[in-house]
XYZ file of C-alpha atoms in Angstrom:
278
model
C 0.221 -0.293 0.018
C 0.959 3.641 -0.414
C 0.372 6.059 2.290
C -1.042 9.413 1.173
C -1.208 8.072 -2.383
C -1.875 11.182 -4.524
C 0.904 13.663 -2.981
C 2.803 13.481 -5.760
C 0.762 15.935 -7.686
C 0.059 18.662 -4.902
C -0.622 22.201 -6.245
C 2.145 24.463 -5.274
C -0.556 27.682 -5.711
C -3.426 25.825 -3.932
C -5.180 27.054 -0.881
C -4.155 25.485 2.622
C -6.726 22.883 3.332
C -9.607 23.576 5.626
C -8.306 21.070 7.746
C -5.292 22.944 8.525
C -4.670 24.787 11.849
C -5.455 28.563 11.977
C -1.519 29.272 12.601
C -0.655 27.249 9.584
C -3.306 29.293 7.365
C -1.916 32.533 8.884
C 1.710 32.028 8.499
C 1.040 30.949 4.573
C -0.955 34.026 4.078
C 1.677 36.569 5.423
C 4.824 34.639 4.780
C 3.720 32.372 1.788
C 7.607 32.797 0.159
C 8.903 31.147 3.499
C 5.938 28.778 4.671
C 4.799 27.174 1.227
C 8.276 25.639 0.222
C 8.215 24.045 3.676
C 4.908 22.641 3.351
C 5.515 21.320 0.208
C 8.622 19.592 1.591
C 6.574 18.049 4.918
C 3.356 16.913 2.813
C 4.804 15.334 -0.061
C 4.766 11.534 0.481
C 5.257 9.651 -2.809
C 6.941 10.727 -6.125
C 5.396 7.916 -8.177
C 2.087 8.757 -10.056
C -0.932 6.301 -9.292
C -0.082 4.310 -12.637
C 3.788 4.016 -11.608
C 2.429 2.835 -8.237
C 0.034 0.438 -9.713
C 2.968 -1.090 -12.126
C 5.638 -1.349 -9.081
C 3.244 -3.548 -7.094
C 1.170 -1.338 -4.796
C -2.399 -2.538 -4.346
C -3.913 -0.260 -1.792
C -4.395 3.234 -2.385
C -4.980 5.930 0.216
C -7.158 8.567 -0.965
C -7.961 11.673 1.081
C -10.500 13.506 -0.943
C -11.753 17.242 -0.707
C -13.728 19.851 -1.919
C -11.931 23.143 -2.021
C -13.982 25.851 -0.012
C -15.780 28.532 -1.899
C -15.558 26.457 -4.967
C -18.716 26.350 -6.671
C -18.205 23.686 -8.798
C -18.579 19.638 -8.318
C -14.739 19.236 -8.688
C -13.220 16.939 -5.997
C -9.442 16.843 -5.060
C -6.895 14.740 -3.365
C -5.515 16.637 -0.233
C -2.494 16.531 2.224
C -2.162 19.923 3.458
C -2.949 21.526 0.395
C -4.777 20.400 -2.785
C -3.764 18.312 -5.959
C -3.735 19.404 -9.413
C -5.889 16.579 -10.543
C -9.011 15.617 -9.749
C -10.652 12.562 -8.069
C -12.560 11.492 -11.301
C -9.572 11.862 -13.410
C -7.827 9.340 -11.159
C -10.267 6.843 -11.047
C -10.595 6.823 -15.026
C -6.607 6.234 -14.522
C -7.014 3.189 -12.480
C -9.686 1.801 -14.678
C -7.601 2.335 -17.713
C -4.832 0.090 -15.820
C -7.123 -2.611 -14.801
C -8.355 -3.227 -18.240
C -4.897 -4.062 -19.057
C -4.451 -6.189 -16.054
C -7.443 -8.072 -15.813
C -6.092 -10.779 -13.072
C -5.129 -7.559 -10.645
C -7.477 -6.382 -7.590
C -7.016 -2.905 -6.200
C -8.346 -1.796 -2.747
C -9.053 2.077 -2.816
C -9.690 3.511 0.822
C -11.744 6.713 0.500
C -11.095 9.015 3.420
C -10.944 12.441 4.972
C -13.714 14.137 3.048
C -12.691 17.458 3.848
C -15.370 19.958 2.810
C -17.999 17.084 1.383
C -21.597 17.820 1.757
C -24.671 14.987 1.396
C -24.614 16.183 -2.535
C -21.092 15.718 -3.077
C -20.845 12.476 -1.393
C -23.681 11.444 -3.745
C -21.692 12.540 -6.687
C -18.720 10.788 -5.407
C -20.304 7.492 -5.095
C -22.102 8.069 -8.527
C -18.621 8.555 -10.154
C -17.202 5.543 -8.529
C -19.839 3.184 -9.438
C -20.341 4.947 -13.187
C -16.240 4.559 -13.607
C -15.956 0.688 -12.211
C -19.021 -0.422 -12.912
C -19.008 -4.359 -12.523
C -15.238 -4.001 -11.726
C -16.507 -3.147 -7.889
C -16.881 -5.748 -5.601
C -19.847 -5.927 -3.474
C -19.370 -6.104 0.146
C -21.324 -9.384 0.181
C -18.886 -11.231 -1.673
C -15.955 -12.945 -0.029
C -13.138 -11.857 -1.897
C -10.819 -14.660 -2.763
C -8.886 -14.254 -5.836
C -10.620 -17.158 -7.469
C -13.977 -15.470 -6.618
C -13.273 -12.099 -7.901
C -11.226 -13.594 -11.275
C -14.449 -15.549 -11.802
C -17.207 -12.863 -11.194
C -14.964 -10.069 -12.957
C -14.498 -7.847 -9.855
C -11.078 -5.952 -9.416
C -12.105 -3.116 -6.998
C -13.098 -2.633 -3.526
C -13.941 0.408 -2.274
C -13.889 1.452 1.316
C -15.228 4.433 2.458
C -15.375 6.585 5.587
C -19.107 7.656 5.497
C -21.433 5.577 7.328
C -24.685 7.064 5.547
C -23.231 6.084 2.216
C -22.340 2.572 2.993
C -26.002 2.074 3.975
C -27.325 2.983 0.681
C -24.814 1.302 -1.539
C -23.636 -2.435 -1.157
C -20.607 -1.669 -3.501
C -18.995 0.153 -0.660
C -17.139 -1.444 1.999
C -16.571 -0.288 5.804
C -13.651 1.825 6.390
C -10.106 -0.285 6.685
C -8.405 0.553 10.155
C -5.212 2.327 9.549
C -2.431 1.548 12.151
C -1.024 5.101 12.475
C 1.805 5.802 14.720
C 2.093 9.407 14.482
C 6.103 9.173 15.373
C 9.149 10.661 14.360
C 11.565 8.221 14.973
C 11.767 4.845 13.558
C 12.089 2.738 16.719
C 8.847 4.494 18.519
C 7.202 3.458 15.449
C 8.229 -0.059 15.574
C 7.609 -0.197 19.100
C 3.442 1.107 18.087
C 3.486 -1.658 15.802
C 4.474 -4.403 17.884
C 2.008 -3.196 20.654
C -0.820 -3.313 18.213
C -0.065 -6.580 17.074
C 0.206 -8.061 20.562
C -3.456 -6.667 20.886
C -4.541 -9.089 17.712
C -5.355 -8.051 14.461
C -8.811 -6.925 13.166
C -10.891 -9.690 11.680
C -10.929 -8.138 8.309
C -8.595 -5.844 6.160
C -6.389 -3.585 8.109
C -3.340 -1.364 7.422
C 0.258 -1.346 9.031
C 1.257 2.282 8.406
C 5.319 2.288 8.164
C 5.291 6.171 7.887
C 7.053 8.586 9.844
C 5.105 11.831 10.895
C 6.663 14.974 11.498
C 5.584 17.551 13.969
C 6.357 21.048 14.537
C 9.284 20.610 16.920
C 10.801 17.961 14.477
C 10.750 20.502 11.572
C 11.978 23.476 13.612
C 15.087 21.172 14.733
C 15.576 19.783 11.031
C 15.164 23.122 9.202
C 16.837 21.577 5.653
C 14.754 18.407 6.335
C 11.841 16.816 4.372
C 9.470 13.824 4.818
C 11.537 12.082 1.672
C 14.906 12.592 3.887
C 13.108 11.447 7.012
C 11.393 8.455 5.417
C 14.912 7.208 3.567
C 16.658 7.295 6.758
C 14.173 4.859 8.519
C 14.062 2.463 5.454
C 16.824 0.090 6.422
C 15.342 -0.570 9.971
C 11.688 -0.885 8.503
C 13.140 -3.181 5.964
C 14.293 -5.539 8.630
C 10.660 -5.453 10.466
C 9.039 -5.839 7.399
C 10.692 -9.104 6.609
C 10.097 -10.357 9.925
C 6.300 -10.133 9.552
C 3.906 -13.139 8.810
C 0.642 -12.639 6.839
C -2.410 -14.594 7.486
C -5.292 -14.995 10.243
C -3.444 -15.559 13.351
C -3.233 -12.820 16.206
C -0.219 -11.451 15.274
C -0.280 -11.585 11.675
C 0.016 -8.426 9.381
C -2.533 -7.766 6.297
C -1.741 -4.641 4.421
C 1.710 -2.608 4.999
C 1.578 0.893 3.604
C 4.566 3.581 3.430
C 5.801 6.646 2.065
C 8.196 7.060 -1.299
C 7.084 3.338 -2.212
C 9.731 3.178 -4.877
C 12.665 3.043 -2.620
C 14.559 0.264 -1.201
C 12.548 -2.927 -2.400
C 9.702 -1.923 -0.113
C 6.875 -3.624 -2.237
C 9.120 -6.671 -3.013
C 9.942 -7.337 0.669
C 6.161 -6.983 1.392
C 4.949 -8.988 -1.686
C 7.496 -11.668 -0.968
C 5.823 -12.384 2.724
C 3.253 -14.077 0.861
C 5.881 -17.102 0.021
C 5.284 -17.545 4.310
C 1.995 -18.955 4.012
């Protein structure tokens, strides 16, 4: 999986997300030439496009979806501090084109965040998802083994973090739990993940996030740093942790593993190779 999948195309000139703090908005308004480059350095988590991520082997896409404040249109974007240059609809069509040339591949799309979405915009988003993927959508009453999905022609599982929409549409799956450590150090993140494992895996899909998270103190101590530098420094230790994991139904088993900058350090290869332990 890729954490914050769409941050490779953040818009440098975009307004700051409505979810950000008043302080960030104020500083961005008063000192844009200083604050905006810092925002971009610490909000970009991926450099590969969605098609390149799929080609690399990513099968879980983390979509933070938003509607821009004061935008009269129905356009929806992805967001991580700032909005993307591309719309959600464009990316869904891009995924469909890739799936059509890879008929035995299955992709999980996690729709989350929903910053600024009204009931009308939720209806619009779900209608787009159903129109674009049609019979490729796997309804939640299907037990999604590969054999079953191949037989039925299903290739897409959409999880949706909005209960009202779930009740209305059998094509939407419940939210997938994401183990987010919110840690700045690799050791602290691994301790968090191990603690979560000891508590026992959820019964269905879940994500172990191996992504580090900056805070204001960390940024001030590392004025020339970036999320990419932070991530690349952590990968050797996280690589060892990944190789020690086991997939499957047991209490301490891992399911989906999602990270930042997934094109680096054999991350995808290491995760996929865990399947040989089954």
